[in-house]
Coordinates of C-alpha atoms in Angstrom, one line a residue:
X21 CA -21.2 6.7 -2.6
X22 CA -23.8 6.0 -5.2
X23 CA -23.0 2.6 -6.5
X24 CA -24.1 -1.0 -6.0
X25 CA -22.1 -3.1 -3.6
X26 CA -20.9 -6.3 -5.2
X27 CA -22.8 -9.4 -4.1
X28 CA -22.1 -13.1 -4.2
X29 CA -20.0 -13.8 -7.3
X30 CA -21.2 -17.3 -8.3
X31 CA -19.4 -19.6 -5.9
X32 CA -17.1 -16.8 -4.8
X33 CA -18.2 -15.3 -1.5
X34 CA -17.1 -11.8 -0.9
X35 CA -16.9 -10.3 2.6
X36 CA -17.9 -6.9 3.7
X37 CA -14.7 -5.8 5.4
X38 CA -15.4 -3.4 8.2
X39 CA -13.1 -0.7 9.5
X40 CA -13.7 -0.2 13.2
X41 CA -12.9 3.5 13.9
X42 CA -12.3 5.1 17.2
X43 CA -13.6 8.3 15.8
X44 CA -12.3 11.9 16.2
X45 CA -12.1 14.0 19.2
X46 CA -14.3 16.7 17.6
X47 CA -17.6 16.5 15.6
X48 CA -17.4 15.0 12.2
X49 CA -18.7 17.7 10.0
X50 CA -20.2 21.2 9.6
X51 CA -23.6 20.7 8.1
X52 CA -24.6 23.7 5.9
X53 CA -21.5 25.6 6.6
X54 CA -18.9 24.0 4.3
X55 CA -17.7 25.9 1.3
X56 CA -17.8 22.9 -1.1
X57 CA -16.4 25.0 -3.9
X58 CA -13.1 25.6 -2.2
X59 CA -9.8 23.8 -2.9
X60 CA -8.2 21.8 0.0
X61 CA -4.5 21.7 0.8
X62 CA -3.1 18.4 2.2
X63 CA 0.4 17.0 2.9
X64 CA 2.5 14.7 0.8
X65 CA 6.1 14.0 -0.1
X66 CA 7.6 13.9 -3.7
X67 CA 6.3 10.7 -5.4
X68 CA 9.0 8.1 -6.2
X69 CA 8.0 7.7 -9.9
X70 CA 5.9 9.5 -12.4
X71 CA 2.1 9.1 -12.2
X72 CA 1.6 6.2 -14.5
X73 CA -0.6 3.9 -12.4
X74 CA 1.4 0.7 -12.9
X75 CA 4.6 2.4 -11.9
X76 CA 3.3 3.7 -8.6
X77 CA 4.6 1.7 -5.6
X78 CA 4.6 4.4 -2.9
X79 CA 1.8 6.0 -0.9
X80 CA 2.7 9.5 -2.1
X81 CA 2.1 8.5 -5.7
X82 CA -1.0 6.4 -4.8
X83 CA -2.7 9.5 -3.2
X84 CA -2.6 11.4 -6.4
X85 CA -3.1 8.6 -9.0
X86 CA -6.1 7.2 -7.1
X87 CA -7.9 10.5 -7.6
X88 CA -7.0 10.9 -11.3
X89 CA -8.3 7.4 -12.3
X90 CA -11.2 5.1 -11.7
X91 CA -10.9 1.3 -12.1
X92 CA -13.4 -1.5 -12.3
X93 CA -14.1 -1.3 -8.6
X94 CA -13.5 1.0 -5.6
X95 CA -13.9 0.5 -1.9
X96 CA -16.0 2.2 0.7
X97 CA -14.5 3.6 3.9
X98 CA -15.4 0.3 5.6
X99 CA -13.7 -1.8 2.9
X100 CA -16.9 -2.7 1.1
X101 CA -16.5 -3.5 -2.6
X102 CA -18.3 -1.0 -4.9
X103 CA -18.6 -1.1 -8.6
X104 CA -17.0 1.9 -10.4
X105 CA -16.4 1.3 -14.2
X106 CA -17.7 -2.3 -13.8
X107 CA -21.4 -3.1 -14.2
X108 CA -20.7 -6.7 -13.2
X109 CA -17.8 -9.1 -12.6
X110 CA -18.9 -12.7 -13.0
X111 CA -16.8 -15.8 -12.4
X112 CA -17.1 -19.2 -13.8
X113 CA -17.7 -22.1 -11.4
X114 CA -14.1 -22.5 -10.1
X115 CA -13.0 -18.9 -10.4
X116 CA -10.6 -19.6 -13.3
X117 CA -12.3 -17.1 -15.6
X118 CA -14.3 -13.9 -15.2
X119 CA -16.6 -12.0 -17.5
X120 CA -16.4 -8.2 -16.9
X121 CA -19.2 -6.0 -18.1
X122 CA -18.5 -2.2 -18.2
X123 CA -21.1 0.4 -17.5
X124 CA -22.3 2.3 -20.6
X125 CA -21.0 5.8 -21.5
X126 CA -17.7 5.7 -19.7
X127 CA -15.0 8.2 -20.9
X128 CA -11.6 9.6 -20.1
X129 CA -11.5 13.3 -19.3
X130 CA -10.3 14.0 -22.9
X131 CA -13.5 12.5 -24.2
X132 CA -12.1 9.2 -25.4
X133 CA -14.4 6.3 -24.5
X134 CA -13.3 3.8 -21.8
X135 CA -13.8 0.4 -23.3
X136 CA -13.0 -3.2 -22.7
X137 CA -10.1 -2.7 -25.1
X138 CA -8.8 0.2 -23.0
X139 CA -8.5 -2.3 -20.1
X140 CA -7.0 -5.1 -22.1
X141 CA -4.3 -2.8 -23.5
X142 CA -3.4 -1.1 -20.2
X143 CA -3.3 -4.4 -18.2
X144 CA -1.1 -6.0 -20.9
X145 CA 1.2 -3.0 -21.0
X146 CA 1.7 -3.2 -17.2
X147 CA 2.3 -6.9 -17.3
X148 CA 4.9 -6.8 -20.1
X149 CA 8.4 -6.9 -18.7
X150 CA 9.6 -4.9 -21.8
X151 CA 7.8 -1.9 -20.4
X152 CA 9.5 -2.0 -17.0
X153 CA 6.4 -1.4 -14.8
X154 CA 7.0 -2.1 -11.1
X155 CA 3.4 -3.1 -10.5
X156 CA 3.5 -5.7 -13.2
X157 CA 3.6 -8.8 -11.0
X158 CA 0.0 -8.4 -9.9
X159 CA -1.0 -9.6 -13.4
X160 CA 0.9 -12.9 -13.0
X161 CA -2.3 -14.8 -12.5
X162 CA -3.7 -13.9 -15.9
X163 CA -3.0 -16.5 -18.6
X164 CA -0.1 -15.4 -20.9
X165 CA 1.8 -13.5 -18.3
X166 CA 4.8 -15.8 -18.6
X167 CA 5.0 -15.1 -22.3
X168 CA 5.4 -11.4 -21.6
X169 CA 8.4 -11.6 -19.3
X170 CA 11.1 -11.1 -22.0
X171 CA 12.5 -7.6 -21.2
X172 CA 13.4 -7.3 -25.0
X173 CA 10.0 -8.6 -26.3
X174 CA 7.2 -6.9 -28.1
X175 CA 6.1 -3.9 -26.0
X176 CA 2.6 -4.0 -27.5
X177 CA 1.8 -7.7 -27.0
X178 CA -1.5 -8.4 -25.4
X179 CA -2.0 -10.9 -22.6
X180 CA -3.4 -14.1 -24.2
X181 CA -5.8 -14.5 -21.2
X182 CA -7.6 -11.3 -22.2
X183 CA -10.2 -11.2 -25.0
X184 CA -12.6 -8.4 -26.0
X185 CA -16.1 -9.5 -26.9
X186 CA -17.4 -6.0 -27.6
X187 CA -16.9 -2.4 -26.4
X188 CA -18.2 -3.2 -22.9
X189 CA -17.3 -6.9 -22.4
X190 CA -13.9 -8.2 -21.3
X191 CA -13.2 -11.9 -20.9
X192 CA -10.4 -12.8 -18.4
X193 CA -8.9 -16.3 -18.4
X194 CA -6.6 -17.0 -15.4
X195 CA -3.7 -19.5 -15.3
X196 CA -5.1 -20.8 -11.9
X197 CA -8.2 -20.2 -9.8
X198 CA -8.2 -16.8 -8.0
X199 CA -11.2 -16.1 -5.8
X200 CA -9.7 -12.8 -4.7
X201 CA -9.7 -11.4 -8.3
X202 CA -12.8 -9.1 -7.8
X203 CA -10.9 -7.4 -5.0
X204 CA -7.5 -7.5 -6.8
X205 CA -8.8 -5.4 -9.7
X206 CA -9.0 -2.6 -7.2
X207 CA -5.2 -2.3 -7.2
X208 CA -3.9 0.9 -8.7
X209 CA -2.1 -1.1 -11.5
X210 CA -5.5 -2.2 -12.9
X211 CA -6.5 1.4 -13.9
X212 CA -7.2 1.9 -17.6
X213 CA -5.1 4.3 -19.8
X214 CA -6.2 6.4 -22.8
X215 CA -4.6 5.7 -26.2
X216 CA -2.6 9.0 -26.0
X217 CA -0.5 7.5 -23.2
X218 CA 1.2 5.0 -25.5
X219 CA 2.6 7.7 -27.7
X220 CA 5.0 8.7 -24.9
X221 CA 4.4 7.0 -21.6
X222 CA 7.1 9.1 -19.8
X223 CA 5.5 12.3 -20.9
X224 CA 2.0 10.9 -20.0
X225 CA 3.3 10.1 -16.5
X226 CA 4.2 13.7 -15.9
X227 CA 0.9 15.0 -17.2
X228 CA -1.6 12.2 -16.9
X229 CA -5.1 12.1 -18.4
X230 CA -7.5 9.8 -16.4
X231 CA -11.1 9.0 -15.9
X232 CA -11.4 9.8 -12.2
X233 CA -13.0 12.5 -10.0
X234 CA -10.1 15.0 -10.5
X235 CA -8.1 16.4 -13.4
X236 CA -4.3 16.9 -13.3
X237 CA -3.4 20.6 -13.3
X238 CA 0.3 21.0 -12.4
X239 CA 3.3 19.4 -10.8
X240 CA 6.1 21.5 -9.4
X241 CA 8.8 18.9 -8.3
X242 CA 9.5 18.9 -4.5
X243 CA 6.8 21.5 -4.0
X244 CA 3.3 20.6 -5.0
X245 CA 0.9 18.7 -7.2
X246 CA -2.4 20.4 -8.0
X247 CA -5.6 18.7 -9.0
X248 CA -9.0 20.2 -9.9
X249 CA -12.4 18.6 -9.9
X250 CA -13.5 17.0 -13.1
X251 CA -16.8 18.4 -14.4
X252 CA -17.3 15.4 -16.6
X253 CA -17.0 12.7 -13.9
X254 CA -20.0 10.6 -13.3
X255 CA -18.6 7.7 -11.2
X256 CA -19.2 6.8 -7.5
X257 CA -16.7 9.2 -6.0
X258 CA -18.1 12.7 -6.6
X259 CA -15.8 15.5 -5.3
X260 CA -17.3 17.8 -2.8
X261 CA -14.5 20.3 -3.1
X262 CA -13.1 22.2 -6.1
X263 CA -9.7 20.6 -6.0
X264 CA -6.8 19.1 -4.0
X265 CA -3.3 20.6 -3.7
X266 CA -0.7 18.1 -2.4
X267 CA 2.1 20.0 -0.7
X268 CA 5.5 18.4 -0.2
X269 CA 6.9 18.4 3.3
X270 CA 10.3 16.9 4.2
X271 CA 9.7 17.6 7.9
X272 CA 6.4 16.5 9.4
X273 CA 6.9 19.0 12.3
X274 CA 6.8 21.8 9.7
X275 CA 3.6 20.4 8.3
X276 CA 2.0 20.2 11.8
X277 CA 3.0 23.8 12.5
X278 CA 1.3 24.8 9.2
X279 CA -2.0 23.1 10.3
X280 CA -1.8 25.0 13.6
X281 CA -1.2 28.3 11.7
X282 CA -4.0 27.7 9.2
X283 CA -1.6 27.3 6.3
X284 CA -2.4 23.6 5.7
X285 CA -5.9 22.1 5.8
X286 CA -5.1 18.4 6.6
X287 CA -2.1 16.4 7.8
X288 CA -2.6 12.7 7.6
X289 CA 0.3 11.8 9.9
X290 CA 1.2 13.3 13.2
X291 CA 5.0 13.8 14.0
X292 CA 6.4 11.7 16.8
X293 CA 7.1 14.9 18.8
X294 CA 3.4 15.7 18.9
X295 CA 1.9 12.3 19.5
X296 CA 1.6 12.8 23.2
X297 CA -0.2 16.2 23.0
X298 CA -2.0 16.5 19.6
X299 CA -5.4 15.3 20.8
X300 CA -5.5 18.2 23.3
X301 CA -4.2 20.9 20.9
X302 CA -7.0 23.5 20.6
X303 CA -5.7 24.8 17.3
X304 CA -6.5 21.7 15.4
X305 CA -9.2 19.0 14.9
X306 CA -7.6 15.7 15.9
X307 CA -8.3 12.1 14.7
X308 CA -7.3 8.7 16.0
X309 CA -8.6 5.3 14.9
X310 CA -7.3 1.8 13.9
X311 CA -5.8 1.7 10.4
X312 CA -4.6 -0.8 7.8
X313 CA -0.9 0.1 7.9
X314 CA 1.5 -2.8 8.7
X315 CA 5.1 -2.0 9.5
X316 CA 8.1 -4.3 9.5
X317 CA 11.8 -4.5 9.4
X318 CA 12.8 -6.0 6.0
X319 CA 16.2 -7.8 5.7
X320 CA 17.3 -8.4 2.1
X321 CA 17.8 -12.1 1.4
X322 CA 21.3 -11.4 -0.1
X323 CA 22.6 -9.6 2.9
X324 CA 25.8 -11.0 4.4
X325 CA 25.1 -13.3 7.4
X326 CA 21.4 -13.4 6.6
X327 CA 21.2 -16.4 4.2
X328 CA 20.2 -19.9 4.8
X329 CA 19.8 -21.3 8.4
X330 CA 22.2 -18.7 9.8
X331 CA 20.1 -15.9 8.4
X332 CA 16.9 -17.5 9.8
X333 CA 18.4 -17.7 13.2
X334 CA 19.6 -14.1 13.2
X335 CA 16.3 -12.7 12.0
X336 CA 14.5 -14.7 14.7
X337 CA 17.0 -13.4 17.3
X338 CA 16.5 -9.8 16.2
X339 CA 12.7 -10.3 16.5
X340 CA 13.0 -11.5 20.1
X341 CA 15.3 -8.6 20.9
X342 CA 12.6 -6.0 20.1
X343 CA 10.3 -4.9 22.9
X344 CA 7.4 -3.8 20.7
X345 CA 5.2 -2.9 23.6
X346 CA 7.8 -0.6 25.1
X347 CA 8.4 1.1 21.7
X348 CA 4.6 1.5 21.2
X349 CA 4.3 3.2 24.5
X350 CA 7.4 5.3 24.9
X351 CA 8.1 6.3 21.3
X352 CA 4.7 6.2 19.7
X353 CA 2.6 7.1 22.8
X354 CA 0.1 4.4 21.9
X355 CA -0.4 5.4 18.3
X356 CA 0.8 2.0 17.2
X357 CA 0.0 -1.5 18.4
X358 CA 2.4 -4.5 18.4
X359 CA 2.0 -6.7 15.3
X360 CA 0.8 -10.3 15.6
X361 CA 0.6 -11.1 11.9
X362 CA 1.5 -9.7 8.4
X363 CA -1.8 -8.0 7.6
X364 CA -3.6 -5.4 9.8
X365 CA -6.4 -5.4 12.4
X366 CA -8.9 -3.8 9.9
X367 CA -8.6 -6.6 7.4
X368 CA -10.8 -9.7 7.4
X369 CA -8.6 -12.7 8.1
X370 CA -6.4 -10.8 10.6
X371 CA -5.2 -13.0 13.5
X372 CA -3.8 -12.5 17.0
X373 CA -2.9 -16.2 17.4
X374 CA -0.9 -17.4 14.4
X375 CA 0.9 -20.7 14.8
X376 CA 4.6 -19.7 15.3
X377 CA 3.8 -16.2 16.6
X378 CA 6.0 -16.8 19.6
X379 CA 8.9 -15.4 17.5
X380 CA 7.3 -12.0 18.0
X381 CA 7.7 -12.1 21.8
X382 CA 10.3 -10.0 23.6
X383 CA 12.9 -12.4 25.1
X384 CA 16.5 -11.2 25.4
X385 CA 17.8 -14.6 26.7
X386 CA 16.3 -16.4 23.7
X387 CA 17.6 -13.7 21.3
X388 CA 21.2 -14.2 22.6
X389 CA 20.9 -18.0 22.4
X390 CA 19.8 -17.8 18.8
X391 CA 22.5 -15.3 17.9
X392 CA 25.1 -17.7 19.4
X393 CA 23.7 -20.6 17.4
X394 CA 24.1 -18.4 14.2
X395 CA 27.6 -17.5 15.2
X396 CA 28.4 -21.2 15.4
X397 CA 27.5 -21.5 11.7
X398 CA 29.4 -18.3 10.7
X399 CA 30.9 -15.8 13.2
X400 CA 29.3 -12.4 13.0
X401 CA 31.4 -9.6 11.4
X402 CA 30.7 -6.1 10.3
X403 CA 28.0 -3.6 11.2
X404 CA 24.2 -4.1 11.2
X405 CA 22.5 -1.2 9.6
X406 CA 18.9 0.0 9.5
X407 CA 17.9 2.3 6.7
X408 CA 15.1 4.9 6.6
X409 CA 14.2 8.2 5.1
X410 CA 14.8 11.4 7.2
X411 CA 11.4 12.8 6.1
X412 CA 9.5 9.7 7.2
X413 CA 9.4 10.3 10.9
X414 CA 11.1 6.9 11.5
X415 CA 14.2 8.2 13.3
X416 CA 12.9 7.7 16.9
X417 CA 11.9 4.1 16.6
X418 CA 15.0 3.2 14.5
X419 CA 17.1 4.7 17.3
X420 CA 15.2 2.6 19.8
X421 CA 15.9 -0.5 17.8
X422 CA 19.6 0.4 17.3
X423 CA 19.9 0.7 21.1
X424 CA 18.0 -2.6 21.8
X425 CA 20.1 -4.7 19.3
X426 CA 23.4 -3.3 20.5
X427 CA 22.4 -3.9 24.1
X428 CA 21.3 -7.5 23.4
X429 CA 24.0 -8.7 21.0
X430 CA 26.9 -6.4 21.7
X431 CA 27.4 -5.7 18.0
X432 CA 27.8 -2.3 16.3
X433 CA 24.4 -1.1 14.9
X434 CA 23.9 2.1 13.0
X435 CA 21.4 4.0 11.0
X436 CA 21.6 4.4 7.2
X437 CA 19.7 7.6 6.5
X438 CA 18.4 8.7 3.1
X439 CA 17.5 12.4 2.7
X440 CA 14.0 11.9 1.3
X441 CA 11.4 9.2 0.9
X442 CA 11.8 9.4 -2.9
X443 CA 15.6 8.6 -2.7
X444 CA 15.0 5.9 -0.1
X445 CA 12.3 4.1 -2.2
X446 CA 14.2 4.5 -5.4
X447 CA 17.3 2.9 -3.7
X448 CA 15.1 0.0 -2.5
X449 CA 13.5 -0.5 -5.9
X450 CA 17.0 -0.5 -7.5
X451 CA 18.3 -2.9 -4.8
X452 CA 20.9 -0.4 -3.6
X453 CA 20.1 -0.6 0.1
X454 CA 22.6 -3.0 1.7
X455 CA 21.1 -3.1 5.2
X456 CA 17.9 -3.8 6.9
X457 CA 15.3 -1.2 6.2
X458 CA 11.9 0.2 7.3
X459 CA 9.1 -1.3 5.3
X460 CA 5.4 -1.7 5.4
X461 CA 2.2 -2.5 3.5
X462 CA -1.1 -0.7 2.9
X463 CA -2.9 -2.9 0.4
X464 CA -4.8 -1.2 -2.4
X465 CA -7.5 -3.8 -1.9
X466 CA -8.7 -4.8 1.6
X467 CA -8.0 -8.6 1.4
X468 CA -5.2 -10.8 2.9
X469 CA -4.0 -11.6 -0.6
X470 CA -3.2 -7.9 -1.1
X471 CA -0.7 -7.9 1.8
X472 CA 0.8 -11.4 1.3
X473 CA 1.1 -11.8 -2.5
X474 CA 2.6 -8.4 -3.3
X475 CA 4.9 -8.4 -0.3
X476 CA 6.3 -12.0 -0.2
X477 CA 5.4 -14.1 -3.3
X478 CA 8.3 -15.2 -5.6
X479 CA 6.6 -13.5 -8.6
X480 CA 6.7 -10.2 -6.8
X481 CA 10.5 -10.4 -6.2
X482 CA 13.4 -9.2 -8.3
X483 CA 11.9 -5.8 -9.0
X484 CA 8.6 -7.1 -10.4
X485 CA 6.5 -6.2 -7.3
X486 CA 6.7 -5.1 -3.7
X487 CA 8.8 -8.1 -2.4
X488 CA 11.7 -5.8 -1.7
X489 CA 13.7 -8.4 0.2
X490 CA 13.5 -10.8 -2.7
X491 CA 12.2 -13.6 -0.5
X492 CA 11.4 -16.8 -2.4
X493 CA 9.7 -19.8 -0.8
X494 CA 8.0 -22.7 -2.7
X495 CA 6.0 -23.5 0.4
X496 CA 4.7 -20.0 0.9
X497 CA 3.8 -19.7 -2.8
X498 CA 1.9 -23.0 -2.6
X499 CA -0.2 -21.8 0.3
X500 CA -1.1 -18.7 -1.7
X501 CA -2.1 -20.8 -4.7
X502 CA -4.2 -23.1 -2.5
X503 CA -6.0 -20.1 -1.0
X504 CA -6.7 -18.7 -4.4
X505 CA -8.4 -21.9 -5.5
X506 CA -10.8 -21.9 -2.5
X507 CA -14.0 -20.2 -3.4
X508 CA -15.2 -20.7 0.2
X509 CA -14.0 -17.6 2.0
X510 CA -13.5 -19.3 5.4
X511 CA -11.4 -22.0 3.9
X512 CA -9.4 -19.5 2.0
X513 CA -8.7 -17.3 5.0
X514 CA -7.6 -20.4 7.0
X515 CA -5.0 -21.1 4.2
X516 CA -3.8 -17.5 4.3
X517 CA -3.2 -18.0 8.0
X518 CA -1.0 -21.1 7.2
X519 CA 0.9 -19.0 4.7
X520 CA 1.6 -16.4 7.4
X521 CA 2.8 -19.1 9.7
X522 CA 5.4 -20.0 7.0
X523 CA 6.4 -16.3 7.0
X524 CA 6.8 -16.4 10.8
X525 CA 9.2 -19.4 10.4
X526 CA 11.2 -17.7 7.7
X527 CA 10.9 -14.1 8.7
X528 CA 11.7 -12.4 5.4
X529 CA 10.5 -9.3 7.2
X530 CA 10.2 -8.9 10.9
X531 CA 6.7 -7.7 11.9
X532 CA 6.8 -4.6 14.2
X533 CA 3.5 -2.9 14.6
X534 CA 0.3 -1.6 13.1
X535 CA 0.1 2.2 12.8
X536 CA -3.2 3.8 13.8
X537 CA -4.6 6.7 11.7
X538 CA -3.4 9.8 13.5
X539 CA -4.2 13.0 11.8
X540 CA -4.9 16.7 12.4
X541 CA -7.0 19.2 10.4
X542 CA -7.8 22.9 10.2
X543 CA -10.8 23.5 12.4
X544 CA -12.6 24.9 9.3
X545 CA -12.5 21.4 7.7
X546 CA -15.6 19.3 7.4
X547 CA -16.5 15.8 6.3
X548 CA -13.0 14.5 7.3
X549 CA -13.0 10.7 7.0
X550 CA -10.5 8.0 6.2
X551 CA -10.6 5.3 3.5
X552 CA -9.6 1.6 3.4
X553 CA -6.0 2.7 3.0
X554 CA -6.1 4.7 6.2
X555 CA -5.7 7.9 4.1
X556 CA -8.1 10.8 3.9
X557 CA -11.2 10.4 1.7
X558 CA -10.1 13.3 -0.4
X559 CA -13.3 13.6 -2.4
X560 CA -15.4 14.1 0.7
X561 CA -13.3 16.9 2.2
X562 CA -14.9 20.4 2.6
X563 CA -13.8 23.6 4.1
X564 CA -15.9 26.5 5.6
X565 CA -15.4 29.9 4.0
X566 CA -13.0 31.9 6.1

């Protein structure tokens, strides 16, 4: 990638976050033999929302939107921060304000210039509750956010913490220090929008115009989204192929069979049924390496028997009833590793020895004791459900958990299955899932704050972010605020660890495991690599002429 990596930002020290890959089982590329003009076909499922960046909360939508838009920064495969639209991001002494300077000559694909005003308007639109953007909570640290939280307010209001000095200079004033801000602007919600978007945002989301390496071509619901390479793109992520077609699959086994048959070029997730054998399959190129995906069992705070001290005891009991190592071996064949925190092994600040991590240990006797203590507060009644999407590949591990919880507590446990990931995520967003459910995090930006703030802060609850369980803790929020004030990276990461210990005490979500990157590709594919999200680096993909 041809861009400068960000250096020390005043007193803010930025780490180079390194992804340690296990590598593939076959050579990484095909020098001189790749047809770089060819389009590449990859797997996906139907996105939950339209393709407006600040509405995207699912991986399916992120895959597409991240190729249509560039933001201020992007990230290398190893998590290194790289300038995209930004020429510089400079903090004041205590990280309460930033001066952002844009590169000259930036433009959307329709020719409209990308300016400081483009960013100020799109960020304000996303932050404004009147516009109903699910990614809006990430702007809560910018001054004036609170004044835009009236759902009936002025939809065109601008965040008071943003001011435009000139076409290339944006001043950002925060309501509190935030040393992670240069990383945070890499979140998908921080992408700029062209002025045409505001004429009809719904229509724009179905046919977006961006400033990224690809142009939107077509979207056939529940079938495919097609992108073509943008000839006007001059940013750091030049596309080596002529386009990407995202094909929807409701069954990962069908997708795997299509790769074997040469009908799909790349599958970024291996179905459970093939995990034991895919690395020896001669019909595909196989990949396995550590990834940034954290998986958990979320239990909504309003669920019956899961409130107050009773709820804390039951969540801890359930955590002790899960033999993560056994599930990792028998169900996932080593493609996941048991979780020890709420981030991921590829993220700086990850820990194997958090204070309070004993709650993640398998201990049936302890689980039953805690469940009895909860029953003394209020006797258990009803059925414990675990929800998931049938096209997610989650069935086998959910079945394993159902068996474990029934065996340990003697209660009725059942699955709550949604036909598609879109229906499942929509129900979660609308708070229509009345059971525990499969959840996880892959942060847009490789920093502990990206996992913790979006997933568990009070400001990300109630439909304003990714805190789907609506967990609210003043103590946890205080730890996040303290970490944001610390411009010394080591001190900040220590505070994030204390914040995670608070999560281990409360267990708003029960950590399960970290998913490795497990993928297969057509043998004709070259330059297959995976980004900081554990997803394919789509711009780098090439395919030999057949």
